[in-house]
mmCIF file of C-alpha atoms in Angstrom:
data_model
loop_
_atom_site.group_PDB
_atom_site.id
_atom_site.type_symbol
_atom_site.label_atom_id
_atom_site.label_comp_id
_atom_site.label_asym_id
_atom_site.label_seq_id
_atom_site.Cartn_x
_atom_site.Cartn_y
_atom_site.Cartn_z
ATOM 1 C CA UNK F 1 0.000 0.000 0.000
ATOM 2 C CA UNK F 2 1.769 3.134 -1.217
ATOM 3 C CA UNK F 3 0.434 6.394 0.239
ATOM 4 C CA UNK F 4 -0.629 8.694 -2.572
ATOM 5 C CA UNK F 5 -1.104 12.448 -2.792
ATOM 6 C CA UNK F 6 -2.457 14.320 -5.805
ATOM 7 C CA UNK F 7 0.108 16.856 -6.978
ATOM 8 C CA UNK F 8 -0.610 18.169 -10.477
ATOM 9 C CA UNK F 9 2.422 20.113 -11.778
ATOM 10 C CA UNK F 10 1.978 23.843 -12.431
ATOM 11 C CA UNK F 11 3.018 23.230 -16.027
ATOM 12 C CA UNK F 12 0.058 20.911 -16.564
ATOM 13 C CA UNK F 13 -2.307 23.666 -15.426
ATOM 14 C CA UNK F 14 -0.599 26.125 -17.777
ATOM 15 C CA UNK F 15 -1.006 23.672 -20.670
ATOM 16 C CA UNK F 16 -4.708 23.369 -19.863
ATOM 17 C CA UNK F 17 -5.066 27.149 -19.981
ATOM 18 C CA UNK F 18 -3.245 27.380 -23.309
ATOM 19 C CA UNK F 19 -5.383 24.614 -24.769
ATOM 20 C CA UNK F 20 -8.521 26.492 -23.775
ATOM 21 C CA UNK F 21 -7.152 29.723 -25.237
ATOM 22 C CA UNK F 22 -6.314 28.001 -28.536
ATOM 23 C CA UNK F 23 -9.700 26.329 -28.996
ATOM 24 C CA UNK F 24 -11.155 26.380 -32.488
ATOM 25 C CA UNK F 25 -14.884 26.690 -31.914
ATOM 26 C CA UNK F 26 -17.445 25.216 -34.317
ATOM 27 C CA UNK F 27 -18.693 27.375 -37.178
ATOM 28 C CA UNK F 28 -21.733 29.477 -36.374
ATOM 29 C CA UNK F 29 -25.037 27.639 -36.815
ATOM 30 C CA UNK F 30 -28.710 28.544 -36.631
ATOM 31 C CA UNK F 31 -29.338 26.568 -33.463
ATOM 32 C CA UNK F 32 -30.477 28.454 -30.376
ATOM 33 C CA UNK F 33 -27.369 28.753 -28.207
ATOM 34 C CA UNK F 34 -29.359 28.315 -25.005
ATOM 35 C CA UNK F 35 -30.806 24.895 -25.791
ATOM 36 C CA UNK F 36 -29.241 21.475 -25.116
ATOM 37 C CA UNK F 37 -31.229 19.397 -27.589
ATOM 38 C CA UNK F 38 -28.332 19.291 -30.060
ATOM 39 C CA UNK F 39 -25.738 18.837 -27.291
ATOM 40 C CA UNK F 40 -23.802 21.325 -25.175
ATOM 41 C CA UNK F 41 -24.787 24.836 -26.354
ATOM 42 C CA UNK F 42 -21.888 27.114 -27.257
ATOM 43 C CA UNK F 43 -22.954 30.027 -25.093
ATOM 44 C CA UNK F 44 -23.167 27.909 -21.974
ATOM 45 C CA UNK F 45 -19.968 26.052 -22.765
ATOM 46 C CA UNK F 46 -17.986 29.258 -23.386
ATOM 47 C CA UNK F 47 -19.058 30.499 -19.972
ATOM 48 C CA UNK F 48 -18.186 27.200 -18.307
ATOM 49 C CA UNK F 49 -14.691 26.909 -19.810
ATOM 50 C CA UNK F 50 -13.978 30.592 -19.140
ATOM 51 C CA UNK F 51 -14.673 29.836 -15.495
ATOM 52 C CA UNK F 52 -12.492 26.709 -15.718
ATOM 53 C CA UNK F 53 -9.731 28.876 -17.196
ATOM 54 C CA UNK F 54 -9.889 31.890 -14.872
ATOM 55 C CA UNK F 55 -12.170 31.213 -11.905
ATOM 56 C CA UNK F 56 -11.924 27.557 -10.930
ATOM 57 C CA UNK F 57 -9.309 26.849 -8.236
ATOM 58 C CA UNK F 58 -7.771 23.444 -8.924
ATOM 59 C CA UNK F 59 -5.400 23.752 -5.947
ATOM 60 C CA UNK F 60 -8.386 24.110 -3.626
ATOM 61 C CA UNK F 61 -10.012 21.078 -5.247
ATOM 62 C CA UNK F 62 -6.761 19.152 -4.940
ATOM 63 C CA UNK F 63 -6.683 20.009 -1.239
ATOM 64 C CA UNK F 64 -10.216 18.693 -0.753
ATOM 65 C CA UNK F 65 -9.277 15.402 -2.387
ATOM 66 C CA UNK F 66 -6.018 15.152 -0.455
ATOM 67 C CA UNK F 67 -7.889 15.634 2.830
ATOM 68 C CA UNK F 68 -8.697 11.929 2.548
ATOM 69 C CA UNK F 69 -6.059 9.230 2.898
ATOM 70 C CA UNK F 70 -5.299 7.839 -0.543
ATOM 71 C CA UNK F 71 -3.222 4.906 -1.669
ATOM 72 C CA UNK F 72 -2.105 2.996 -4.727
ATOM 73 C CA UNK F 73 -1.557 -0.737 -4.584
ATOM 74 C CA UNK F 74 -1.186 -3.557 -7.078
ATOM 75 C CA UNK F 75 -4.259 -5.802 -7.330
ATOM 76 C CA UNK F 76 -4.308 -8.606 -9.895
ATOM 77 C CA UNK F 77 -1.288 -7.059 -11.603
ATOM 78 C CA UNK F 78 -2.705 -3.533 -11.966
ATOM 79 C CA UNK F 79 -2.176 -0.461 -9.812
ATOM 80 C CA UNK F 80 -5.401 0.630 -8.134
ATOM 81 C CA UNK F 81 -5.916 4.108 -6.732
ATOM 82 C CA UNK F 82 -8.352 4.409 -3.844
ATOM 83 C CA UNK F 83 -9.492 6.595 -0.998
ATOM 84 C CA UNK F 84 -9.413 4.824 2.348
ATOM 85 C CA UNK F 85 -11.316 6.932 4.869
ATOM 86 C CA UNK F 86 -11.471 5.095 8.166
ATOM 87 C CA UNK F 87 -14.016 6.057 10.796
ATOM 88 C CA UNK F 88 -12.854 6.632 14.372
ATOM 89 C CA UNK F 89 -15.703 4.432 15.611
ATOM 90 C CA UNK F 90 -14.636 0.848 16.391
ATOM 91 C CA UNK F 91 -17.975 -0.626 15.290
ATOM 92 C CA UNK F 92 -17.826 0.970 11.820
ATOM 93 C CA UNK F 93 -18.667 -1.351 8.919
ATOM 94 C CA UNK F 94 -16.415 -1.536 5.845
ATOM 95 C CA UNK F 95 -18.057 0.002 2.779
ATOM 96 C CA UNK F 96 -16.872 -0.400 -0.797
ATOM 97 C CA UNK F 97 -18.098 2.736 -2.596
ATOM 98 C CA UNK F 98 -17.823 2.596 -6.399
ATOM 99 C CA UNK F 99 -18.321 5.472 -8.846
ATOM 100 C CA UNK F 100 -19.240 5.378 -12.533
ATOM 101 C CA UNK F 101 -18.756 7.279 -15.800
ATOM 102 C CA UNK F 102 -18.307 10.178 -16.333
ATOM 103 C CA UNK F 103 -17.786 10.313 -12.600
ATOM 104 C CA UNK F 104 -14.875 9.749 -10.252
ATOM 105 C CA UNK F 105 -14.130 9.549 -6.546
ATOM 106 C CA UNK F 106 -14.835 13.308 -6.558
ATOM 107 C CA UNK F 107 -18.517 12.345 -6.510
ATOM 108 C CA UNK F 108 -18.062 11.399 -2.854
ATOM 109 C CA UNK F 109 -16.337 14.494 -1.427
ATOM 110 C CA UNK F 110 -19.424 15.629 0.488
ATOM 111 C CA UNK F 111 -20.656 12.103 1.179
ATOM 112 C CA UNK F 112 -17.637 10.459 2.827
ATOM 113 C CA UNK F 113 -17.571 12.598 6.004
ATOM 114 C CA UNK F 114 -21.246 11.823 6.544
ATOM 115 C CA UNK F 115 -20.423 8.121 6.435
ATOM 116 C CA UNK F 116 -17.260 8.115 8.535
ATOM 117 C CA UNK F 117 -18.503 10.658 11.122
ATOM 118 C CA UNK F 118 -22.294 10.221 11.145
ATOM 119 C CA UNK F 119 -22.665 11.781 14.598
ATOM 120 C CA UNK F 120 -21.746 15.144 13.041
ATOM 121 C CA UNK F 121 -24.591 14.875 10.518
ATOM 122 C CA UNK F 122 -27.574 13.656 12.493
ATOM 123 C CA UNK F 123 -26.551 10.036 12.864
ATOM 124 C CA UNK F 124 -24.957 8.001 15.635
ATOM 125 C CA UNK F 125 -21.707 6.065 15.974
ATOM 126 C CA UNK F 126 -23.468 2.792 15.157
ATOM 127 C CA UNK F 127 -24.156 4.179 11.662
ATOM 128 C CA UNK F 128 -20.473 4.628 10.806
ATOM 129 C CA UNK F 129 -18.612 3.175 7.836
ATOM 130 C CA UNK F 130 -14.968 2.721 6.946
ATOM 131 C CA UNK F 131 -15.050 3.912 3.317
ATOM 132 C CA UNK F 132 -12.976 2.406 0.518
ATOM 133 C CA UNK F 133 -13.577 4.302 -2.741
ATOM 134 C CA UNK F 134 -11.451 3.000 -5.626
ATOM 135 C CA UNK F 135 -11.004 4.633 -9.000
ATOM 136 C CA UNK F 136 -12.233 2.183 -11.613
ATOM 137 C CA UNK F 137 -9.553 0.562 -13.829
ATOM 138 C CA UNK F 138 -8.434 3.086 -16.427
ATOM 139 C CA UNK F 139 -10.054 5.964 -14.539
ATOM 140 C CA UNK F 140 -8.046 8.741 -12.878
ATOM 141 C CA UNK F 141 -4.977 7.295 -11.170
ATOM 142 C CA UNK F 142 -5.944 3.612 -11.509
ATOM 143 C CA UNK F 143 -3.968 1.735 -14.143
ATOM 144 C CA UNK F 144 -5.818 0.671 -17.244
ATOM 145 C CA UNK F 145 -5.848 -2.980 -18.303
ATOM 146 C CA UNK F 146 -3.242 -3.845 -20.939
ATOM 147 C CA UNK F 147 -5.272 -6.625 -22.534
ATOM 148 C CA UNK F 148 -8.990 -7.007 -23.367
ATOM 149 C CA UNK F 149 -11.370 -8.395 -20.782
ATOM 150 C CA UNK F 150 -11.677 -5.756 -18.041
ATOM 151 C CA UNK F 151 -15.465 -6.044 -17.962
ATOM 152 C CA UNK F 152 -17.625 -5.467 -14.847
ATOM 153 C CA UNK F 153 -17.209 -9.036 -13.559
ATOM 154 C CA UNK F 154 -13.428 -8.647 -13.571
ATOM 155 C CA UNK F 155 -13.688 -5.218 -11.955
ATOM 156 C CA UNK F 156 -15.784 -6.789 -9.185
ATOM 157 C CA UNK F 157 -13.077 -9.398 -8.652
ATOM 158 C CA UNK F 158 -10.429 -6.679 -8.450
ATOM 159 C CA UNK F 159 -12.459 -4.775 -5.863
ATOM 160 C CA UNK F 160 -13.147 -7.880 -3.785
ATOM 161 C CA UNK F 161 -9.407 -8.581 -3.757
ATOM 162 C CA UNK F 162 -8.705 -4.974 -2.773
ATOM 163 C CA UNK F 163 -11.013 -5.288 0.233
ATOM 164 C CA UNK F 164 -9.273 -8.532 1.208
ATOM 165 C CA UNK F 165 -5.873 -6.865 0.895
ATOM 166 C CA UNK F 166 -7.097 -4.171 3.290
ATOM 167 C CA UNK F 167 -8.094 -6.836 5.813
ATOM 168 C CA UNK F 168 -11.852 -6.518 5.383
ATOM 169 C CA UNK F 169 -13.163 -10.081 5.520
ATOM 170 C CA UNK F 170 -16.756 -8.872 5.179
ATOM 171 C CA UNK F 171 -18.075 -5.627 3.765
ATOM 172 C CA UNK F 172 -21.031 -3.717 2.343
ATOM 173 C CA UNK F 173 -20.902 -2.608 -1.308
ATOM 174 C CA UNK F 174 -22.556 0.422 -2.860
ATOM 175 C CA UNK F 175 -22.572 1.475 -6.496
ATOM 176 C CA UNK F 176 -24.183 3.771 -9.017
ATOM 177 C CA UNK F 177 -23.740 3.814 -12.790
ATOM 178 C CA UNK F 178 -20.794 1.494 -13.598
ATOM 179 C CA UNK F 179 -20.317 1.082 -9.877
ATOM 180 C CA UNK F 180 -23.748 -0.546 -9.736
ATOM 181 C CA UNK F 181 -23.043 -2.834 -12.685
ATOM 182 C CA UNK F 182 -19.714 -3.904 -11.212
ATOM 183 C CA UNK F 183 -21.099 -4.399 -7.699
ATOM 184 C CA UNK F 184 -23.927 -6.499 -9.178
ATOM 185 C CA UNK F 185 -21.335 -9.222 -9.765
ATOM 186 C CA UNK F 186 -19.980 -9.231 -6.195
ATOM 187 C CA UNK F 187 -22.647 -11.715 -4.988
ATOM 188 C CA UNK F 188 -21.199 -14.133 -7.558
ATOM 189 C CA UNK F 189 -17.551 -13.229 -6.874
ATOM 190 C CA UNK F 190 -17.589 -13.269 -3.059
ATOM 191 C CA UNK F 191 -21.095 -14.068 -1.739
ATOM 192 C CA UNK F 192 -20.011 -15.095 1.773
ATOM 193 C CA UNK F 193 -17.988 -11.926 2.273
ATOM 194 C CA UNK F 194 -20.728 -9.528 1.187
ATOM 195 C CA UNK F 195 -22.818 -8.263 4.095
ATOM 196 C CA UNK F 196 -25.132 -6.213 1.904
ATOM 197 C CA UNK F 197 -25.489 -4.704 -1.549
ATOM 198 C CA UNK F 198 -26.835 -1.184 -2.109
ATOM 199 C CA UNK F 199 -27.466 0.221 -5.603
ATOM 200 C CA UNK F 200 -28.737 3.562 -6.848
ATOM 201 C CA UNK F 201 -29.014 2.285 -10.428
ATOM 202 C CA UNK F 202 -30.626 -0.895 -11.708
ATOM 203 C CA UNK F 203 -30.871 -1.322 -15.463
ATOM 204 C CA UNK F 204 -34.407 -1.813 -16.813
ATOM 205 C CA UNK F 205 -33.621 -5.331 -17.976
ATOM 206 C CA UNK F 206 -35.204 -8.645 -17.062
ATOM 207 C CA UNK F 207 -33.727 -10.804 -14.293
ATOM 208 C CA UNK F 208 -31.682 -13.797 -15.443
ATOM 209 C CA UNK F 209 -33.325 -17.161 -15.913
ATOM 210 C CA UNK F 210 -36.939 -16.163 -16.616
ATOM 211 C CA UNK F 211 -38.763 -17.857 -19.492
ATOM 212 C CA UNK F 212 -41.414 -15.120 -19.775
ATOM 213 C CA UNK F 213 -40.118 -12.005 -17.996
ATOM 214 C CA UNK F 214 -42.841 -9.736 -19.429
ATOM 215 C CA UNK F 215 -45.434 -11.893 -17.758
ATOM 216 C CA UNK F 216 -44.319 -10.639 -14.356
ATOM 217 C CA UNK F 217 -44.828 -6.956 -15.241
ATOM 218 C CA UNK F 218 -47.835 -4.823 -14.458
ATOM 219 C CA UNK F 219 -49.530 -2.893 -17.266
ATOM 220 C CA UNK F 220 -48.005 0.316 -15.908
ATOM 221 C CA UNK F 221 -44.536 -1.228 -15.958
ATOM 222 C CA UNK F 222 -44.946 -2.361 -19.561
ATOM 223 C CA UNK F 223 -45.946 1.168 -20.533
ATOM 224 C CA UNK F 224 -42.974 2.543 -18.590
ATOM 225 C CA UNK F 225 -40.590 0.348 -20.601
ATOM 226 C CA UNK F 226 -42.078 1.538 -23.883
ATOM 227 C CA UNK F 227 -41.621 5.148 -22.821
ATOM 228 C CA UNK F 228 -38.147 4.419 -21.443
ATOM 229 C CA UNK F 229 -36.970 2.969 -24.755
ATOM 230 C CA UNK F 230 -38.102 6.133 -26.562
ATOM 231 C CA UNK F 231 -36.243 8.359 -24.081
ATOM 232 C CA UNK F 232 -33.198 6.124 -24.113
ATOM 233 C CA UNK F 233 -32.806 6.538 -27.869
ATOM 234 C CA UNK F 234 -32.358 10.284 -27.277
ATOM 235 C CA UNK F 235 -30.000 9.864 -24.330
ATOM 236 C CA UNK F 236 -27.751 6.893 -25.037
ATOM 237 C CA UNK F 237 -26.023 7.638 -28.344
ATOM 238 C CA UNK F 238 -22.834 8.214 -26.368
ATOM 239 C CA UNK F 239 -23.063 4.674 -24.990
ATOM 240 C CA UNK F 240 -23.311 3.110 -28.442
ATOM 241 C CA UNK F 241 -20.288 5.092 -29.632
ATOM 242 C CA UNK F 242 -18.196 4.329 -26.553
ATOM 243 C CA UNK F 243 -19.301 0.717 -26.651
ATOM 244 C CA UNK F 244 -18.218 0.203 -30.247
ATOM 245 C CA UNK F 245 -15.448 2.661 -31.288
ATOM 246 C CA UNK F 246 -14.165 4.370 -28.115
ATOM 247 C CA UNK F 247 -10.643 4.898 -29.384
ATOM 248 C CA UNK F 248 -11.782 7.115 -32.275
ATOM 249 C CA UNK F 249 -13.515 9.431 -29.836
ATOM 250 C CA UNK F 250 -10.583 9.334 -27.414
ATOM 251 C CA UNK F 251 -8.270 11.314 -29.730
ATOM 252 C CA UNK F 252 -10.467 14.389 -29.762
ATOM 253 C CA UNK F 253 -11.451 14.341 -26.080
ATOM 254 C CA UNK F 254 -7.864 13.725 -24.956
ATOM 255 C CA UNK F 255 -6.581 16.723 -26.931
ATOM 256 C CA UNK F 256 -9.334 19.309 -26.431
ATOM 257 C CA UNK F 257 -10.348 20.371 -22.913
ATOM 258 C CA UNK F 258 -13.339 22.174 -24.394
ATOM 259 C CA UNK F 259 -14.413 18.992 -26.174
ATOM 260 C CA UNK F 260 -13.968 17.026 -22.952
ATOM 261 C CA UNK F 261 -15.960 19.592 -20.961
ATOM 262 C CA UNK F 262 -18.756 19.541 -23.552
ATOM 263 C CA UNK F 263 -18.946 15.745 -23.573
ATOM 264 C CA UNK F 264 -19.126 15.451 -19.784
ATOM 265 C CA UNK F 265 -21.188 18.566 -19.005
ATOM 266 C CA UNK F 266 -23.917 17.437 -21.399
ATOM 267 C CA UNK F 267 -24.255 14.190 -19.442
ATOM 268 C CA UNK F 268 -24.536 16.099 -16.179
ATOM 269 C CA UNK F 269 -27.157 18.423 -17.635
ATOM 270 C CA UNK F 270 -29.218 15.495 -18.963
ATOM 271 C CA UNK F 271 -28.901 13.156 -16.005
ATOM 272 C CA UNK F 272 -29.158 15.415 -12.949
ATOM 273 C CA UNK F 273 -32.343 16.567 -11.268
ATOM 274 C CA UNK F 274 -32.260 20.099 -12.684
ATOM 275 C CA UNK F 275 -34.877 22.058 -14.579
ATOM 276 C CA UNK F 276 -33.129 24.989 -16.302
ATOM 277 C CA UNK F 277 -29.431 24.777 -15.341
ATOM 278 C CA UNK F 278 -27.378 21.820 -14.104
ATOM 279 C CA UNK F 279 -26.072 24.098 -11.335
ATOM 280 C CA UNK F 280 -29.436 23.553 -9.642
ATOM 281 C CA UNK F 281 -28.164 20.031 -8.920
ATOM 282 C CA UNK F 282 -24.339 20.179 -9.128
ATOM 283 C CA UNK F 283 -22.191 23.279 -8.830
ATOM 284 C CA UNK F 284 -19.703 24.206 -11.538
ATOM 285 C CA UNK F 285 -16.892 23.709 -9.028
ATOM 286 C CA UNK F 286 -18.028 20.143 -8.336
ATOM 287 C CA UNK F 287 -18.452 19.478 -12.060
ATOM 288 C CA UNK F 288 -15.014 20.888 -12.894
ATOM 289 C CA UNK F 289 -13.224 18.896 -10.190
ATOM 290 C CA UNK F 290 -14.535 15.829 -11.979
ATOM 291 C CA UNK F 291 -13.696 17.070 -15.494
ATOM 292 C CA UNK F 292 -10.242 18.178 -14.345
ATOM 293 C CA UNK F 293 -9.455 14.705 -13.017
ATOM 294 C CA UNK F 294 -10.144 13.237 -16.452
ATOM 295 C CA UNK F 295 -8.044 15.955 -18.092
ATOM 296 C CA UNK F 296 -5.006 15.906 -15.817
ATOM 297 C CA UNK F 297 -4.814 12.094 -15.729
ATOM 298 C CA UNK F 298 -5.507 11.779 -19.475
ATOM 299 C CA UNK F 299 -7.918 8.982 -18.658
ATOM 300 C CA UNK F 300 -10.962 9.765 -20.767
ATOM 301 C CA UNK F 301 -9.903 7.305 -23.484
ATOM 302 C CA UNK F 302 -9.194 4.417 -21.138
ATOM 303 C CA UNK F 303 -12.335 5.119 -19.085
ATOM 304 C CA UNK F 304 -14.605 4.790 -22.120
ATOM 305 C CA UNK F 305 -13.269 1.320 -22.890
ATOM 306 C CA UNK F 306 -15.373 -0.096 -20.076
ATOM 307 C CA UNK F 307 -18.369 0.319 -22.381
ATOM 308 C CA UNK F 308 -16.734 -1.759 -25.113
ATOM 309 C CA UNK F 309 -15.710 -4.402 -22.577
ATOM 310 C CA UNK F 310 -19.225 -4.578 -21.147
ATOM 311 C CA UNK F 311 -20.976 -4.948 -24.496
ATOM 312 C CA UNK F 312 -18.474 -7.575 -25.590
ATOM 313 C CA UNK F 313 -18.993 -9.529 -22.364
ATOM 314 C CA UNK F 314 -22.776 -9.379 -22.693
ATOM 315 C CA UNK F 315 -22.592 -10.514 -26.317
ATOM 316 C CA UNK F 316 -20.582 -13.510 -25.121
ATOM 317 C CA UNK F 317 -23.180 -14.442 -22.512
ATOM 318 C CA UNK F 318 -21.276 -13.130 -19.492
ATOM 319 C CA UNK F 319 -24.176 -11.329 -17.854
ATOM 320 C CA UNK F 320 -25.296 -12.015 -14.265
ATOM 321 C CA UNK F 321 -26.236 -15.667 -14.006
ATOM 322 C CA UNK F 322 -28.379 -15.881 -10.885
ATOM 323 C CA UNK F 323 -30.618 -14.066 -8.456
ATOM 324 C CA UNK F 324 -28.885 -11.983 -5.791
ATOM 325 C CA UNK F 325 -29.450 -13.630 -2.420
ATOM 326 C CA UNK F 326 -27.338 -11.079 -0.526
ATOM 327 C CA UNK F 327 -29.552 -8.567 1.344
ATOM 328 C CA UNK F 328 -30.040 -5.705 -1.085
ATOM 329 C CA UNK F 329 -31.176 -2.095 -0.926
ATOM 330 C CA UNK F 330 -32.165 0.004 -3.926
ATOM 331 C CA UNK F 331 -32.476 3.777 -4.114
ATOM 332 C CA UNK F 332 -34.718 5.121 -6.875
ATOM 333 C CA UNK F 333 -33.961 8.808 -7.341
ATOM 334 C CA UNK F 334 -36.704 10.550 -9.341
ATOM 335 C CA UNK F 335 -34.467 11.924 -12.129
ATOM 336 C CA UNK F 336 -32.569 8.659 -12.644
ATOM 337 C CA UNK F 337 -33.022 7.458 -16.217
ATOM 338 C CA UNK F 338 -32.089 3.799 -15.669
ATOM 339 C CA UNK F 339 -34.654 2.269 -13.306
ATOM 340 C CA UNK F 340 -35.686 -1.379 -13.288
ATOM 341 C CA UNK F 341 -39.411 -2.075 -12.889
ATOM 342 C CA UNK F 342 -40.186 -3.032 -9.309
ATOM 343 C CA UNK F 343 -41.647 -6.412 -10.319
ATOM 344 C CA UNK F 344 -38.363 -7.408 -11.932
ATOM 345 C CA UNK F 345 -36.231 -5.959 -9.126
ATOM 346 C CA UNK F 346 -38.097 -8.031 -6.548
ATOM 347 C CA UNK F 347 -37.353 -11.166 -8.570
ATOM 348 C CA UNK F 348 -33.687 -10.336 -9.168
ATOM 349 C CA UNK F 349 -32.708 -9.222 -5.661
ATOM 350 C CA UNK F 350 -33.273 -10.181 -2.058
ATOM 351 C CA UNK F 351 -34.753 -6.754 -1.400
ATOM 352 C CA UNK F 352 -34.856 -5.633 2.202
ATOM 353 C CA UNK F 353 -34.849 -1.881 1.598
ATOM 354 C CA UNK F 354 -36.157 0.551 -1.027
ATOM 355 C CA UNK F 355 -35.605 4.310 -0.881
ATOM 356 C CA UNK F 356 -37.635 6.700 -3.050
ATOM 357 C CA UNK F 357 -36.615 10.306 -2.302
ATOM 358 C CA UNK F 358 -38.322 13.433 -3.594
ATOM 359 C CA UNK F 359 -35.322 14.764 -5.511
ATOM 360 C CA UNK F 360 -32.026 13.686 -6.984
ATOM 361 C CA UNK F 361 -30.737 12.163 -10.174
ATOM 362 C CA UNK F 362 -28.016 10.000 -11.643
ATOM 363 C CA UNK F 363 -25.182 11.599 -9.646
ATOM 364 C CA UNK F 364 -27.074 11.181 -6.401
ATOM 365 C CA UNK F 365 -24.066 11.208 -4.060
ATOM 366 C CA UNK F 366 -23.077 14.619 -5.437
ATOM 367 C CA UNK F 367 -26.599 15.992 -5.778
ATOM 368 C CA UNK F 368 -28.049 14.853 -2.464
ATOM 369 C CA UNK F 369 -25.228 13.718 -0.133
ATOM 370 C CA UNK F 370 -27.336 14.044 3.011
ATOM 371 C CA UNK F 371 -30.201 11.937 1.670
ATOM 372 C CA UNK F 372 -27.712 9.483 0.219
ATOM 373 C CA UNK F 373 -25.952 9.058 3.574
ATOM 374 C CA UNK F 374 -29.246 8.761 5.476
ATOM 375 C CA UNK F 375 -30.388 6.081 3.056
ATOM 376 C CA UNK F 376 -27.187 4.084 3.536
ATOM 377 C CA UNK F 377 -27.554 4.361 7.300
ATOM 378 C CA UNK F 378 -31.142 3.117 7.084
ATOM 379 C CA UNK F 379 -30.025 0.217 4.913
ATOM 380 C CA UNK F 380 -27.242 -0.654 7.371
ATOM 381 C CA UNK F 381 -29.738 -0.802 10.218
ATOM 382 C CA UNK F 382 -31.698 -3.523 8.379
ATOM 383 C CA UNK F 383 -28.763 -5.797 7.664
ATOM 384 C CA UNK F 384 -28.737 -9.041 9.659
ATOM 385 C CA UNK F 385 -25.182 -8.588 10.870
#
């Protein structure tokens, strides 16, 4: 376990600023600059990157990240970066906390203290967690795989081995986005070690092993799936591109900070619980910490490969093979796009807890850290351990 501290060289920040200054913007078009229906609008993006260039304080962000103990260690032949925030409470439960794309461990900056020191946020010592938050393989400071095959099942194995290396024989796992898809395999990878599974994303797909999955749905759920497929066509073009030809996209996003900011900011605008401006859900500072991590670590290309790996694995029949018997909690935030019908979720998981808050979206830990922490505490209280 090698202690790690984020220290981006001044020269890298200067290069970022020059890249922004040298941006060649798209030719003028008729499209209304205030609308997002064609993607990130130029007016909004110019304002965002101007703030990134002249207002955003990376050193302050770096200090917030470095306030948590961080390490890098080799797991299954690859270096893994992770935050390891231990609670002072001796009864704290180990929690594996896994981010997604286009997220990072920065999603958890406001959440982690609420989990490690719950007594300071309305909880009690019995609610405490020791938090292990790894960067996914190929994300941020975690080494990317050098050969094909780093699909969610293999990521789950890496994370289970990381928890073992830290001395956590049993643990709770929580995931959203890719974190949810990777954690979904933990009941198959290490079922006896997993105390509980908590997810804030469940894909609207049928559970494994059903001959007639539609027969279990209500009429309302069938209608929901029809409507979801129509919305998903508008939202998920990025996923098809990243799941088929990620390397072609990587060249542009790795070279242009404005292109990178546009690609990620559009996802935040679409997926958060905001009405007119994504800042209603996530501040520009929080957004730019996340974008800056991708930029400074040059990890956007390697991060997108997880999509290709996942689709390849699914095409080869490597999806989840059985029902989850581990006690499971699901959070359904109202602005989350990927939500499994309840009838299917009850068949796929040993559900002991469901949380349906009034607000929040895909980046729930960033958008609603207090609700997110309270939900995890409530789930912990129901675990038979």
